[in-house]
Amino acid sequence: MRILLVEDEPEMVSALRAALKRHDMVMDHAGSLKAAEGFVAIDTYDAILLDRRLPDGDGLSLVSKLRAEKNATPVLVLTALGDLADKVAGLDLGADDYLAKPFAFEELLARLRALLRRPATVQAQTFRAGHVAFDVGHREASIRGEPLTLPRRELLVLETLMRRTGRMVQRSSLMEAVFGMDDEIQSNALDTHISRLRRKLADAEGGVTINGIRGVGYLLRETP
């Protein structure tokens, strides 16, 4: 699952990144409204975690903009503005949930899982390329409807690449998606996972290839 965090407090960003990684979620981070709008314009997210007090304005303005553009990505507001009037304002503008700071990470994760279980969200959580399908909600990959069993890290590589089929994914982004901050990582670990995944996709005739751009990243594309 790919989450966009819109937050300008470094300690909060670091803590949330670690918590989400432990639950196999990939997180992009925007420190301002302008940066968040840029992320949303070029990528698709399963959910957005949104602070209100940002350097360039109230985070709720992003909710208004998304809903005006018919973008139904679930938004969970995380903010110190926890009065009833603040919560009502956020929900009325189109936020899906509202959690006041400070909060327990367990509650945040439970609320996030609840958002992602909603029917409108689940329907949008299957990515397809060639003969390969990746069901984000169930964390399952398949080829022509047949299950493709993959180890956890190869599954994370496949998800990250399929979310951006036809576009290059930087090596650093793949490293963040696959490895935790405390993992001891050998220099060729990512390449080993990708090599194994590439072979399994080819053996199963998945109709996709993984191409490397030396020193930059990888991209997954459909074969003719």
N, CA and C of each residue as an Amber inpcrd file, in Angstrom:
protein
   672
   0.8390000  -1.1840000   0.0000000   0.0000000   0.0000000   0.0000000
   0.8820000   1.2440000   0.0000000   0.4950000   2.2330000  -0.7470000
   1.2740000   3.4650000  -0.8060000   0.5030000   4.5840000  -0.1190000
   1.1620000   5.2020000   0.8550000   0.5660000   6.2610000   1.6600000
   1.3210000   7.5530000   1.4200000   0.5900000   8.6670000   1.3000000
   1.2240000   9.9840000   1.2410000   1.0560000  10.6470000   2.5980000
   2.1620000  11.0090000   3.2380000   2.1340000  11.7460000   4.4960000
   2.4430000  13.2090000   4.2090000   1.5360000  14.0830000   4.6040000
   1.7380000  15.5260000   4.4470000   1.9480000  16.0800000   5.8460000
   3.1910000  16.3450000   6.2010000   3.5630000  16.6730000   7.5840000
   4.8980000  17.4040000   7.5650000   5.0430000  18.4350000   8.3930000
   6.2850000  19.2080000   8.3850000   7.1270000  19.0200000   9.6380000
   6.7120000  18.1610000  10.5750000   7.4980000  17.9090000  11.7790000
   8.3950000  16.6950000  11.5470000   9.7250000  16.8840000  11.5060000
  10.6460000  15.7850000  11.1860000  10.4930000  14.5820000  12.1010000
  10.2950000  14.7980000  13.4060000  10.1790000  13.6640000  14.3240000
   8.9380000  12.8330000  14.0270000   7.8350000  13.5100000  13.7090000
   6.6020000  12.8030000  13.3660000   6.7800000  12.0230000  12.0660000
   7.4410000  12.6300000  11.0930000   7.6870000  11.9660000   9.8130000
   8.4950000  10.6830000  10.0240000   9.5540000  10.7840000  10.8140000
  10.4220000   9.6360000  11.0600000   9.6690000   8.5150000  11.7770000
   8.8790000   8.8760000  12.7860000   8.1440000   7.8700000  13.5500000
   7.0870000   7.1740000  12.6900000   6.3800000   7.9510000  11.8750000
   5.3410000   7.3660000  11.0230000   5.9490000   6.4970000   9.9230000
   7.0660000   6.9240000   9.3830000   7.7210000   6.1130000   8.3460000
   8.0910000   4.7400000   8.9040000   8.6430000   4.7150000  10.1150000
   9.0320000   3.4490000  10.7280000   7.8030000   2.5780000  11.0130000
   6.7310000   3.1960000  11.5340000   5.5240000   2.4360000  11.8760000
   4.8710000   1.8370000  10.6330000   4.8020000   2.6150000   9.5540000
   4.1650000   2.1330000   8.3340000   4.9940000   1.0400000   7.6690000
   6.3070000   1.1800000   7.7090000   7.1610000   0.1530000   7.1110000
   6.9790000  -1.1910000   7.7940000   6.7750000  -1.1600000   9.1070000
   6.6020000  -2.4160000   9.8370000   5.3340000  -3.1380000   9.3980000
   4.4270000  -2.4080000   8.7500000   3.1750000  -3.0110000   8.2890000
   3.1160000  -3.0520000   6.7560000   4.3050000  -3.1290000   6.1330000
   4.4220000  -3.3100000   4.6780000   3.7640000  -2.1940000   3.8830000
   3.8030000  -0.9770000   4.3980000   3.2460000   0.1650000   3.6760000
   4.3810000   1.0570000   3.1920000   4.2600000   1.5370000   1.9690000
   5.2530000   2.4270000   1.3800000   4.7830000   3.8660000   1.5910000
   5.6680000   4.7290000   2.0810000   5.2750000   6.0950000   2.3930000
   6.0620000   7.1120000   1.5910000   5.3550000   8.0170000   0.9320000
   5.9720000   9.2090000   0.3610000   5.6990000  10.3630000   1.3110000
   6.6100000  11.3310000   1.3490000   6.4670000  12.4330000   2.2990000
   6.4910000  13.7840000   1.5940000   5.5140000  14.6090000   1.9140000
   5.4700000  15.9930000   1.4420000   5.4430000  16.9010000   2.6600000
   6.2990000  17.9040000   2.6670000   6.3830000  18.7990000   3.8190000
   5.5670000  20.0620000   3.6930000   4.8270000  20.1880000   2.5970000
   4.0250000  21.3920000   2.3790000   2.8460000  21.0560000   1.4690000
   1.8850000  21.9780000   1.3980000   0.7450000  21.7890000   0.5070000
   1.1950000  21.7210000  -0.9460000   2.1120000  22.6090000  -1.3120000
   2.5870000  22.6410000  -2.6970000   3.2300000  21.3100000  -3.0830000
   4.0620000  20.7820000  -2.1830000   4.7100000  19.5010000  -2.4650000
   3.6720000  18.3830000  -2.5570000   2.6690000  18.4210000  -1.6740000
   1.6270000  17.3890000  -1.6880000   0.8470000  17.4130000  -2.9960000
   0.5230000  18.6040000  -3.4780000  -0.2080000  18.7120000  -4.7410000
   0.6110000  18.1290000  -5.8840000   1.9320000  18.3070000  -5.8230000
   2.7960000  17.7390000  -6.8510000   2.7960000  16.2260000  -6.8250000
   2.8530000  15.6460000  -5.6260000   2.8220000  14.1830000  -5.4940000
   1.5080000  13.6270000  -6.0330000   0.3920000  14.2390000  -5.6310000
  -0.9230000  13.7380000  -6.0250000  -1.1220000  13.8460000  -7.5360000
  -0.5000000  14.8360000  -8.1450000  -0.6660000  15.0450000  -9.5810000
   0.0050000  13.9630000 -10.4070000   1.0400000  13.3260000  -9.8670000
   1.8090000  12.3710000 -10.6710000   1.7000000  10.9300000 -10.1820000
   1.0370000  10.7070000  -9.0340000   0.9810000   9.3470000  -8.5090000
  -0.3800000   9.0700000  -7.8860000  -0.6630000   7.7960000  -7.6520000
  -1.9100000   7.3540000  -7.0370000  -1.6160000   6.7810000  -5.6690000
  -2.3980000   7.1770000  -4.6810000  -2.1860000   6.7250000  -3.3100000
  -3.4150000   6.0050000  -2.7840000  -3.1730000   5.0640000  -1.8700000
  -4.2740000   4.3550000  -1.2340000  -4.9030000   5.2110000  -0.1390000
  -4.1150000   6.0900000   0.4570000  -4.6330000   6.9880000   1.4890000
  -3.6480000   8.1330000   1.6940000  -4.1580000   9.2250000   2.2600000
  -3.3360000  10.3910000   2.5770000  -3.4740000  10.6860000   4.0620000
  -2.3320000  10.8230000   4.7510000  -2.3030000  11.2730000   6.1400000
  -1.9250000  12.7430000   6.1120000  -2.7780000  13.6000000   6.6490000
  -2.6580000  15.0360000   6.3900000  -2.6550000  15.8550000   7.6760000
  -1.5870000  16.6140000   7.8800000  -1.5370000  17.5820000   8.9710000
  -2.2700000  18.8570000   8.5270000  -2.7420000  19.6340000   9.4800000
  -3.4230000  20.8750000   9.1170000  -2.4800000  22.0700000   9.1180000
  -1.6390000  22.1620000  10.1350000  -0.7550000  23.3160000  10.2600000
   0.5070000  23.0960000   9.4370000   0.4680000  23.5440000   8.2040000
   1.5930000  23.3880000   7.2860000   2.2080000  24.7450000   6.9790000
   3.4510000  24.7810000   6.5110000   4.1310000  26.0690000   6.2850000
   3.4000000  26.9940000   5.3180000   2.6760000  26.4240000   4.3490000
   2.0270000  27.2650000   3.3450000   0.4990000  27.2220000   3.4220000
  -0.0350000  26.8610000   4.6010000  -1.4830000  26.9610000   4.7460000
  -2.1070000  25.8100000   5.5150000  -3.4260000  25.8220000   5.5670000
  -4.2000000  24.8010000   6.2710000  -4.3310000  23.5700000   5.3830000
  -3.9940000  22.4060000   5.9240000  -4.0670000  21.1760000   5.1530000
  -5.4480000  20.8770000   4.5970000  -6.4900000  21.4100000   5.2330000
  -7.8450000  21.1520000   4.7470000  -8.0630000  21.6910000   3.3370000
  -7.2540000  22.6640000   2.9340000  -7.4050000  23.1900000   1.5690000
  -7.0650000  22.1180000   0.5350000  -6.1850000  21.1900000   0.9090000
  -5.8670000  20.0830000  -0.0040000  -7.0690000  19.1560000  -0.1460000
  -7.7800000  18.9180000   0.9530000  -8.9800000  18.0770000   0.8990000
 -10.0020000  18.6990000  -0.0460000 -10.2280000  19.9930000   0.0920000
 -11.1850000  20.6860000  -0.7760000 -10.7930000  20.5630000  -2.2400000
  -9.5050000  20.7150000  -2.5060000  -9.0190000  20.6430000  -3.8850000
  -9.2100000  19.2370000  -4.4560000  -8.8780000  18.2300000  -3.6690000
  -9.0320000  16.8460000  -4.1280000 -10.4890000  16.5320000  -4.4520000
 -11.3840000  16.9130000  -3.5530000 -12.7930000  16.5850000  -3.7620000
 -13.3760000  17.3740000  -4.9380000 -12.9200000  18.5940000  -5.1430000
 -13.3800000  19.3760000  -6.2930000 -12.9480000  18.7310000  -7.6010000
 -11.8170000  18.0260000  -7.5670000 -11.2930000  17.3470000  -8.7540000
 -11.8090000  15.9040000  -8.8570000 -12.7850000  15.5490000  -8.0190000
 -13.3750000  14.1970000  -8.0080000 -12.3570000  13.1330000  -7.6260000
 -11.3600000  13.5240000  -6.8600000 -10.3650000  12.5890000  -6.3590000
 -10.8620000  12.0630000  -5.0140000 -11.1790000  10.7570000  -4.9600000
 -11.7930000  10.1780000  -3.7640000 -10.7930000   9.4790000  -2.8490000
  -9.4980000   9.7410000  -3.0180000  -8.5010000   9.1180000  -2.1510000
  -8.8370000   9.3810000  -0.6900000  -8.9000000   8.3390000   0.1430000
  -9.2220000   8.5460000   1.5560000  -8.2070000   9.4620000   2.2400000
  -8.7090000  10.3890000   3.0440000  -7.8530000  11.3350000   3.7560000
  -8.1100000  11.2170000   5.2550000  -7.0390000  10.9490000   5.9960000
  -7.0930000  10.9140000   7.4550000  -6.3190000  12.1230000   7.9670000
  -7.0130000  13.0490000   8.6120000  -6.3960000  14.2700000   9.1040000
  -5.7420000  13.9920000  10.4550000  -4.4700000  14.3530000  10.5910000
  -3.7210000  14.2260000  11.8400000  -3.3120000  15.6250000  12.2780000
  -3.8150000  16.0970000  13.4120000  -3.5560000  17.4840000  13.7610000
  -3.7240000  17.7450000  15.2450000  -3.0700000  18.8220000  15.6920000
  -3.2340000  19.2630000  17.0800000  -4.5340000  20.0320000  17.2590000
  -5.1810000  20.3890000  16.1620000  -6.4600000  21.1090000  16.2240000
  -7.5760000  20.0810000  16.4320000  -7.7940000  19.7320000  17.7030000
  -8.6800000  18.6260000  17.9950000 -10.0280000  18.9940000  18.5750000
 -10.3970000  20.2720000  18.5740000 -11.7110000  20.6660000  19.0850000
 -12.8130000  20.1210000  18.1900000 -14.0060000  19.9980000  18.7510000
 -15.1330000  19.4690000  17.9920000 -15.3750000  20.2770000  16.7220000
 -15.2990000  21.6030000  16.8290000 -15.5420000  22.4520000  15.6590000
 -14.5170000  22.1810000  14.5590000 -13.2610000  21.9190000  14.9560000
 -12.2230000  21.6170000  13.9750000 -12.5040000  20.2850000  13.2820000
 -12.9320000  19.2960000  14.0590000 -13.2440000  17.9870000  13.4840000
 -14.4140000  18.0820000  12.5060000 -15.4490000  18.8080000  12.9150000
 -16.6180000  18.9590000  12.0520000 -16.2300000  19.6540000  10.7440000
 -15.3940000  20.6800000  10.8480000 -14.9630000  21.4040000   9.6410000
 -14.2110000  20.4770000   8.6980000 -13.3270000  19.6640000   9.2540000
 -12.5560000  18.7550000   8.4100000 -13.4240000  17.7160000   7.7300000
 -14.3440000  17.1340000   8.4700000 -15.2260000  16.1140000   7.8960000
 -16.1800000  16.7150000   6.8750000 -16.6720000  17.9170000   7.1420000
 -17.5870000  18.5720000   6.2060000 -16.9080000  18.9100000   4.8890000
 -15.5970000  19.1420000   4.9350000 -14.8690000  19.4810000   3.7100000
 -14.4930000  18.2420000   2.8940000 -14.7330000  17.0470000   3.4580000
 -14.4780000  15.8390000   2.6800000 -13.4440000  14.9020000   3.2430000
 -12.8610000  15.2280000   4.4210000 -11.9360000  14.2850000   5.0490000
 -12.7120000  13.0480000   5.4800000 -12.0640000  11.8970000   5.4630000
 -12.7270000  10.6430000   5.8070000 -12.6170000  10.3150000   7.2890000
 -11.6020000  10.8350000   7.9410000 -11.4340000  10.6020000   9.3720000
 -10.5600000  11.7100000   9.9310000 -10.5790000  11.8460000  11.2670000
  -9.9050000  12.9640000  11.9140000  -9.3430000  12.4600000  13.2360000
  -8.0320000  12.5560000  13.4140000  -7.3720000  12.0520000  14.6150000
  -6.5190000  13.1590000  15.2170000  -6.8110000  13.4930000  16.4710000
  -6.1030000  14.5910000  17.1270000  -4.7670000  14.1170000  17.6910000
  -3.7630000  14.9790000  17.6050000  -2.4610000  14.7180000  18.2140000
  -2.5270000  15.1180000  19.6890000  -1.8060000  14.4220000  20.5740000
  -1.0240000  13.1980000  20.3120000  -1.9470000  11.9870000  20.1820000
  -1.4840000  10.9900000  19.4550000  -2.2860000   9.7950000  19.2500000
  -1.4030000   8.5570000  19.3780000  -2.0110000   7.4220000  19.5850000
  -1.2810000   6.1510000  19.6410000  -1.1640000   5.6020000  18.2220000
   0.0060000   5.1110000  17.8560000   0.2010000   4.5870000  16.5110000
  -0.7310000   3.4060000  16.2440000  -1.0440000   2.6390000  17.2940000
  -1.9540000   1.5110000  17.1100000  -3.3280000   1.9860000  16.6450000
  -3.7870000   3.1110000  17.2200000  -5.0880000   3.6450000  16.8030000
  -5.0150000   4.1810000  15.3740000  -3.9280000   4.8640000  15.0470000
  -3.7650000   5.3750000  13.6850000  -3.8180000   4.2330000  12.6770000
  -3.0790000   3.1660000  12.9360000  -3.0440000   2.0380000  12.0060000
  -4.4110000   1.3710000  11.8920000  -5.1260000   1.2720000  13.0130000
  -6.4640000   0.6790000  12.9750000  -7.4080000   1.5310000  12.1360000
  -7.3500000   2.8320000  12.3000000  -8.2100000   3.7290000  11.5110000
  -7.8330000   3.6760000  10.0360000  -6.5410000   3.5810000   9.7650000
  -6.0840000   3.5090000   8.3830000  -6.5650000   2.2160000   7.7320000
  -6.4590000   1.1150000   8.4460000  -6.9490000  -0.1590000   7.9100000
  -8.4520000  -0.0940000   7.6480000  -9.1780000   0.5670000   8.5400000
 -10.6240000   0.6960000   8.3590000 -10.9490000   1.4910000   7.0970000
 -10.2000000   2.5520000   6.8420000 -10.4160000   3.3440000   5.6220000
 -10.1600000   2.5000000   4.3810000  -9.1010000   1.7060000   4.4320000
  -8.7140000   0.9300000   3.2590000  -9.6420000  -0.2550000   3.0090000
 -10.4490000  -0.6060000   4.0030000 -11.4100000  -1.6920000   3.8150000
 -12.7140000  -1.2180000   3.1820000 -12.9110000   0.0780000   3.0860000
 -14.1600000   0.5810000   2.5220000 -14.2750000   0.1650000   1.0590000
 -15.4700000  -0.2170000   0.6130000 -15.6490000  -0.7570000  -0.7380000
 -15.0690000   0.0970000  -1.8440000 -15.2820000   1.3960000  -1.8090000
 -14.7970000   2.2630000  -2.8930000 -13.2890000   2.2310000  -2.9780000
 -12.6350000   2.0460000  -1.8020000 -11.1790000   1.9940000  -1.7820000
 -10.6680000   0.6510000  -2.2630000 -11.2880000  -0.4230000  -1.7830000
 -10.8310000  -1.7590000  -2.1480000 -10.8980000  -1.9770000  -3.6510000
 -11.9340000  -1.4490000  -4.3100000 -12.0880000  -1.6480000  -5.7410000
 -10.9240000  -1.0650000  -6.5230000 -10.2860000  -0.0430000  -5.9780000
  -9.2100000   0.6340000  -6.6980000  -7.8440000   0.0610000  -6.3550000
  -7.8030000  -1.0700000  -5.6350000  -6.5380000  -1.5550000  -5.1230000
  -5.9820000  -2.7480000  -5.8820000  -6.3790000  -2.9410000  -7.1110000
  -5.7780000  -3.9850000  -7.9300000  -5.0530000  -3.3280000  -9.0960000
  -3.7510000  -3.5750000  -9.1840000  -2.9400000  -3.0330000 -10.2660000
  -2.6610000  -4.1510000 -11.2610000  -2.6810000  -3.8120000 -12.5560000
  -2.5090000  -4.8240000 -13.5960000  -1.4650000  -4.3620000 -14.6160000
  -0.6870000  -5.3310000 -15.0660000   0.2850000  -5.0930000 -16.1350000
   0.5470000  -6.4210000 -16.8160000   0.4490000  -6.4510000 -18.1380000
   0.5930000  -7.7170000 -18.8420000  -0.4490000  -8.6960000 -18.3350000
   0.0020000  -9.8720000 -17.9290000  -0.8970000 -10.8860000 -17.3720000
  -0.8550000 -10.9060000 -15.8430000  -0.1560000  -9.9280000 -15.2580000
   0.0520000  -9.8930000 -13.8080000  -0.9700000  -8.9740000 -13.1520000
  -1.5140000  -9.4180000 -12.0290000  -2.4060000  -8.5940000 -11.2110000
  -1.8660000  -8.5680000  -9.7910000  -1.9380000  -7.4010000  -9.1650000
  -1.5110000  -7.2770000  -7.7630000  -2.6620000  -6.7110000  -6.9680000
  -3.1920000  -7.5280000  -6.0610000  -4.3060000  -7.1460000  -5.1950000
  -3.7230000  -6.5760000  -3.9040000  -3.7870000  -5.2390000  -3.7780000
  -3.1710000  -4.5780000  -2.6300000  -3.8950000  -4.9290000  -1.3390000
  -5.2220000  -4.9840000  -1.3960000  -5.9870000  -5.2570000  -0.1960000
  -5.6680000  -6.5950000   0.4350000  -5.4570000  -7.6180000  -0.3990000
  -5.1630000  -8.9640000   0.1010000  -3.6800000  -9.3040000   0.0500000
  -2.8480000  -8.3650000  -0.4550000  -1.4070000  -8.5750000  -0.5530000
  -1.1040000  -9.8420000  -1.3550000  -1.7380000  -9.9720000  -2.5210000
  -1.5710000 -11.1620000  -3.3440000  -1.2590000 -10.7850000  -4.7910000
  -0.3760000 -11.5830000  -5.4090000  -0.0650000 -11.4200000  -6.8310000
  -0.5550000 -12.6520000  -7.5730000  -0.9630000 -12.4520000  -8.8070000
  -1.4160000 -13.5830000  -9.6170000  -1.0580000 -13.3390000 -11.0700000
  -0.9780000 -14.4250000 -11.8440000  -0.7450000 -14.3610000 -13.2870000
  -1.8230000 -15.1980000 -13.9610000  -2.6030000 -14.5340000 -14.8140000
  -3.7600000 -15.1770000 -15.4530000  -4.6830000 -15.8510000 -14.4220000
  -4.8220000 -15.2200000 -13.2820000  -5.7100000 -15.7280000 -12.2500000
  -5.1100000 -16.7710000 -11.3390000  -3.8920000 -17.2270000 -11.6510000
  -3.2280000 -18.2330000 -10.8240000  -2.3040000 -17.5400000  -9.8190000
  -2.3640000 -17.9320000  -8.5490000  -1.5330000 -17.2820000  -7.5260000
  -0.0430000 -17.3500000  -7.8620000   0.6400000 -16.2350000  -7.6190000
   2.0890000 -16.1760000  -7.7690000   2.6610000 -15.9780000  -6.3680000
   3.2250000 -17.0450000  -5.8110000   3.7410000 -16.9910000  -4.4420000
   5.1280000 -16.3690000  -4.4390000   5.2600000 -15.2820000  -3.6620000
   6.5290000 -14.5620000  -3.6030000   6.8990000 -14.2830000  -2.1490000
   8.1970000 -14.2840000  -1.8330000   8.6310000 -13.8420000  -0.5070000
   8.2580000 -12.3710000  -0.2980000   8.2130000 -11.9540000   0.9510000
   7.7400000 -10.6140000   1.3090000   8.4420000  -9.5110000   0.5210000
   9.7540000  -9.5670000   0.4460000  10.4710000  -8.4570000  -0.1850000
  10.2950000  -8.4390000  -1.6980000  10.1980000  -9.5970000  -2.3170000
   9.9150000  -9.6170000  -3.7530000   8.5090000  -9.0930000  -4.0160000
   7.5850000  -9.3740000  -3.1050000   6.2300000  -8.8650000  -3.2310000
   6.2170000  -7.3450000  -3.1450000   7.0160000  -6.7870000  -2.2500000
   7.1000000  -5.3270000  -2.1140000   7.7260000  -4.6950000  -3.3620000
   8.7320000  -5.3540000  -3.9330000   9.3270000  -4.8610000  -5.1770000
   8.2760000  -4.8350000  -6.2810000   7.5390000  -5.9370000  -6.4240000
   6.5280000  -6.0250000  -7.4800000   5.4610000  -4.9540000  -7.2990000
   4.9850000  -4.7780000  -6.0740000   3.9620000  -3.7540000  -5.8300000
   4.4630000  -2.3660000  -6.2130000   5.6640000  -2.0310000  -5.7780000
   6.2170000  -0.7010000  -6.0430000   6.3750000  -0.4580000  -7.5370000
   6.8520000  -1.4600000  -8.2730000   7.0420000  -1.3040000  -9.7140000
   5.7120000  -1.2610000 -10.4550000   4.7390000  -2.0770000 -10.0310000
   3.4540000  -2.1180000 -10.7340000   2.6470000  -0.8430000 -10.5210000
   2.8490000  -0.1830000  -9.4040000   2.1610000   1.0910000  -9.1830000
   2.6150000   2.1490000 -10.1910000   3.7930000   1.9400000 -10.7560000
   4.3410000   2.9240000 -11.6980000   4.7420000   2.2380000 -13.0010000
   3.9200000   1.3180000 -13.4550000   4.2120000   0.5820000 -14.6820000
   4.5440000   1.5360000 -15.8250000   5.6630000   1.2490000 -16.4960000
   6.0740000   2.0880000 -17.6170000   6.8690000   3.3170000 -17.2190000
   7.0420000   3.5100000 -15.9030000   7.8170000   4.6540000 -15.4260000
   8.9670000   4.1660000 -14.5650000  10.0750000   4.8670000 -14.6260000
  11.2450000   4.4780000 -13.8730000  11.0320000   4.7570000 -12.3810000
  11.3770000   3.7720000 -11.5540000  11.3330000   3.9400000 -10.1040000
  12.7680000   4.0410000  -9.6080000  13.0850000   5.1180000  -8.9250000
  14.4500000   5.3140000  -8.4740000  14.8690000   4.2090000  -7.5050000
  16.1270000   3.8900000  -7.5710000  16.6780000   2.8450000  -6.6960000
  16.4120000   3.1630000  -5.2230000  16.5470000   4.4270000  -4.8600000
  16.3340000   4.8260000  -3.4610000  14.8940000   4.5700000  -3.0290000
  13.9310000   4.7820000  -3.9230000  12.5270000   4.5320000  -3.5960000
  12.2780000   3.0450000  -3.3750000  12.8980000   2.2030000  -4.2090000
  12.7630000   0.7610000  -4.0330000  13.4040000   0.2980000  -2.7260000
  14.5430000   0.8770000  -2.4000000  15.2040000   0.5110000  -1.1450000
  14.3140000   0.8460000   0.0370000  13.6740000   2.0270000   0.0090000
  12.7870000   2.4310000   1.0940000  11.5760000   1.5230000   1.1970000
  11.0880000   1.0510000   0.0400000   9.9000000   0.1990000   0.0340000
  10.2000000  -1.2070000   0.5510000  11.4230000  -1.6840000   0.3290000
  11.7480000  -3.0890000   0.5900000  12.4300000  -3.2960000   1.9400000
  13.2560000  -2.3460000   2.3670000  14.0630000  -2.5510000   3.5660000
  13.6850000  -1.5640000   4.6650000  13.6860000  -2.0540000   5.9040000
  13.4590000  -1.1980000   7.0560000  14.7260000  -0.4490000   7.4170000
  14.5490000   0.5800000   8.2680000  15.6930000   1.4130000   8.6290000
  16.7480000   0.6390000   9.4050000  16.3130000  -0.4150000  10.1230000
  17.2550000  -1.1530000  10.9630000  17.8050000  -2.4000000  10.2780000
  17.4250000  -2.6360000   9.0340000  17.9090000  -3.8120000   8.3240000
  19.3950000  -3.6620000   7.9720000  20.1210000  -4.7580000   8.1000000
  21.4980000  -4.7860000   7.6150000  21.4490000  -5.1820000   6.1380000
  21.8300000  -4.2480000   5.2770000  21.6250000  -4.4330000   3.8390000
  22.9600000  -4.5820000   3.1320000  23.1250000  -5.6750000   2.4070000
  24.3020000  -5.8390000   1.5650000  24.1240000  -5.0230000   0.2920000
  25.2250000  -4.6340000  -0.3190000  25.1860000  -3.7210000  -1.4510000
  24.3730000  -4.2510000  -2.6270000  24.3430000  -5.5800000  -2.7910000
  23.6440000  -6.1580000  -3.9440000  22.2970000  -6.7800000  -3.5750000
  21.8000000  -6.4940000  -2.3740000  20.5780000  -7.1500000  -1.8980000
  19.3820000  -6.8390000  -2.7880000  19.1970000  -5.5740000  -3.1490000
  18.0550000  -5.2010000  -3.9790000  18.1450000  -5.8750000  -5.3390000
  19.3270000  -5.8600000  -5.9330000  19.5050000  -6.4740000  -7.2500000
  19.2060000  -7.9690000  -7.2060000  19.5420000  -8.6160000  -6.0980000
  19.2650000 -10.0530000  -5.9570000  17.7610000 -10.3080000  -5.9400000
  17.0130000  -9.5060000  -5.1700000  15.5570000  -9.6680000  -5.1170000
  14.9250000  -9.4310000  -6.4900000  15.4110000  -8.4110000  -7.1920000
  14.8500000  -8.1020000  -8.5100000  15.1860000  -9.1950000  -9.5100000
  16.3920000  -9.7400000  -9.4390000  16.7780000 -10.8220000 -10.3470000
  15.8880000 -12.0420000 -10.1510000  15.6120000 -12.3890000  -8.9000000
  14.7420000 -13.5370000  -8.6180000  13.3140000 -13.2770000  -9.0900000
  12.8250000 -12.0670000  -8.8330000  11.4750000 -11.7200000  -9.2600000
  11.3680000 -11.7330000 -10.7760000  12.3560000 -11.1990000 -11.4510000
  12.3630000 -11.1640000 -12.9190000  12.2900000 -12.5770000 -13.4990000
  13.0490000 -13.4970000 -12.8950000  13.0600000 -14.8840000 -13.3670000
  11.6980000 -15.5510000 -13.1550000  11.0760000 -15.3070000 -12.0020000
   9.7720000 -15.9150000 -11.7220000   8.6910000 -15.3790000 -12.6560000
   8.7320000 -14.1000000 -12.9590000   7.7610000 -13.5190000 -13.8900000
   7.9500000 -14.0850000 -15.2910000   9.1950000 -14.2810000 -15.6830000
   9.4620000 -14.8380000 -17.0090000   9.0360000 -16.3070000 -17.0850000
   9.3490000 -17.0640000 -16.0340000   8.9900000 -18.4820000 -16.0290000
   7.4790000 -18.6780000 -16.0870000   6.7320000 -17.7640000 -15.4680000
   5.2730000 -17.8710000 -15.4500000   4.6260000 -17.1530000 -16.6320000
   5.4580000 -16.6210000 -17.5430000   4.9670000 -15.9080000 -18.7240000
   3.9920000 -14.8000000 -18.3160000   4.5200000 -13.9170000 -17.4800000
   3.6920000 -12.8330000 -16.9550000   3.3950000 -11.7070000 -17.9260000
   4.1050000 -11.6660000 -19.0420000   3.8480000 -10.6000000 -20.0110000
   4.4200000  -9.2600000 -19.6130000   5.4030000  -9.2830000 -18.6970000
   6.0670000  -8.0520000 -18.2700000   7.5660000  -8.3110000 -18.1640000
   8.3340000  -7.2510000 -18.2430000   9.7720000  -7.3380000 -18.0160000
  10.1730000  -6.2530000 -17.0300000  11.2530000  -6.5030000 -16.3170000
  11.8220000  -5.5060000 -15.4130000  13.1600000  -5.0810000 -15.9890000
  13.2600000  -3.8320000 -16.3680000  14.4790000  -3.3060000 -16.9700000
  15.2060000  -2.4010000 -15.9890000  16.5170000  -2.5710000 -15.9240000
  17.3250000  -1.7440000 -15.0430000  17.9770000  -0.5980000 -15.7940000
  18.0400000   0.5420000 -15.1520000  18.7780000   1.6920000 -15.6720000
  19.9630000   1.8700000 -14.7360000  21.1290000   1.5150000 -15.1870000
  22.3080000   1.3690000 -14.3380000  22.5260000   2.5860000 -13.4450000
  22.5770000   2.3220000 -12.1560000  22.8630000   3.3740000 -11.1920000
  21.7030000   4.3100000 -10.9060000  20.5740000   4.1090000 -11.5730000
  19.4410000   5.0300000 -11.4030000  18.2310000   4.3280000 -10.8030000
  17.7600000   3.2560000 -11.4540000  16.5840000   2.5820000 -10.9480000
  16.1110000   1.4920000 -11.8770000  14.8360000   1.1390000 -11.7380000
  14.2370000   0.0610000 -12.5160000  12.8690000   0.4910000 -13.0060000
  12.4030000  -0.1550000 -14.0910000  11.0350000   0.0550000 -14.5200000
  10.4560000  -1.2680000 -14.9960000   9.1550000  -1.4120000 -14.7530000
   8.4240000  -2.5850000 -15.1960000   7.5710000  -2.1700000 -16.3830000
   7.6760000  -2.9260000 -17.4830000   6.8760000  -2.5960000 -18.6560000
   6.2500000  -3.8700000 -19.2330000   5.1510000  -3.6710000 -19.9240000
   4.4760000  -4.8000000 -20.5690000   5.2520000  -5.1750000 -21.8230000
   5.3550000  -6.4920000 -22.0700000   6.0130000  -6.9420000 -23.2890000
   5.0080000  -6.9250000 -24.4450000   5.4810000  -6.6570000 -25.6630000
   4.5850000  -6.5920000 -26.8160000   3.8400000  -7.8970000 -27.0330000
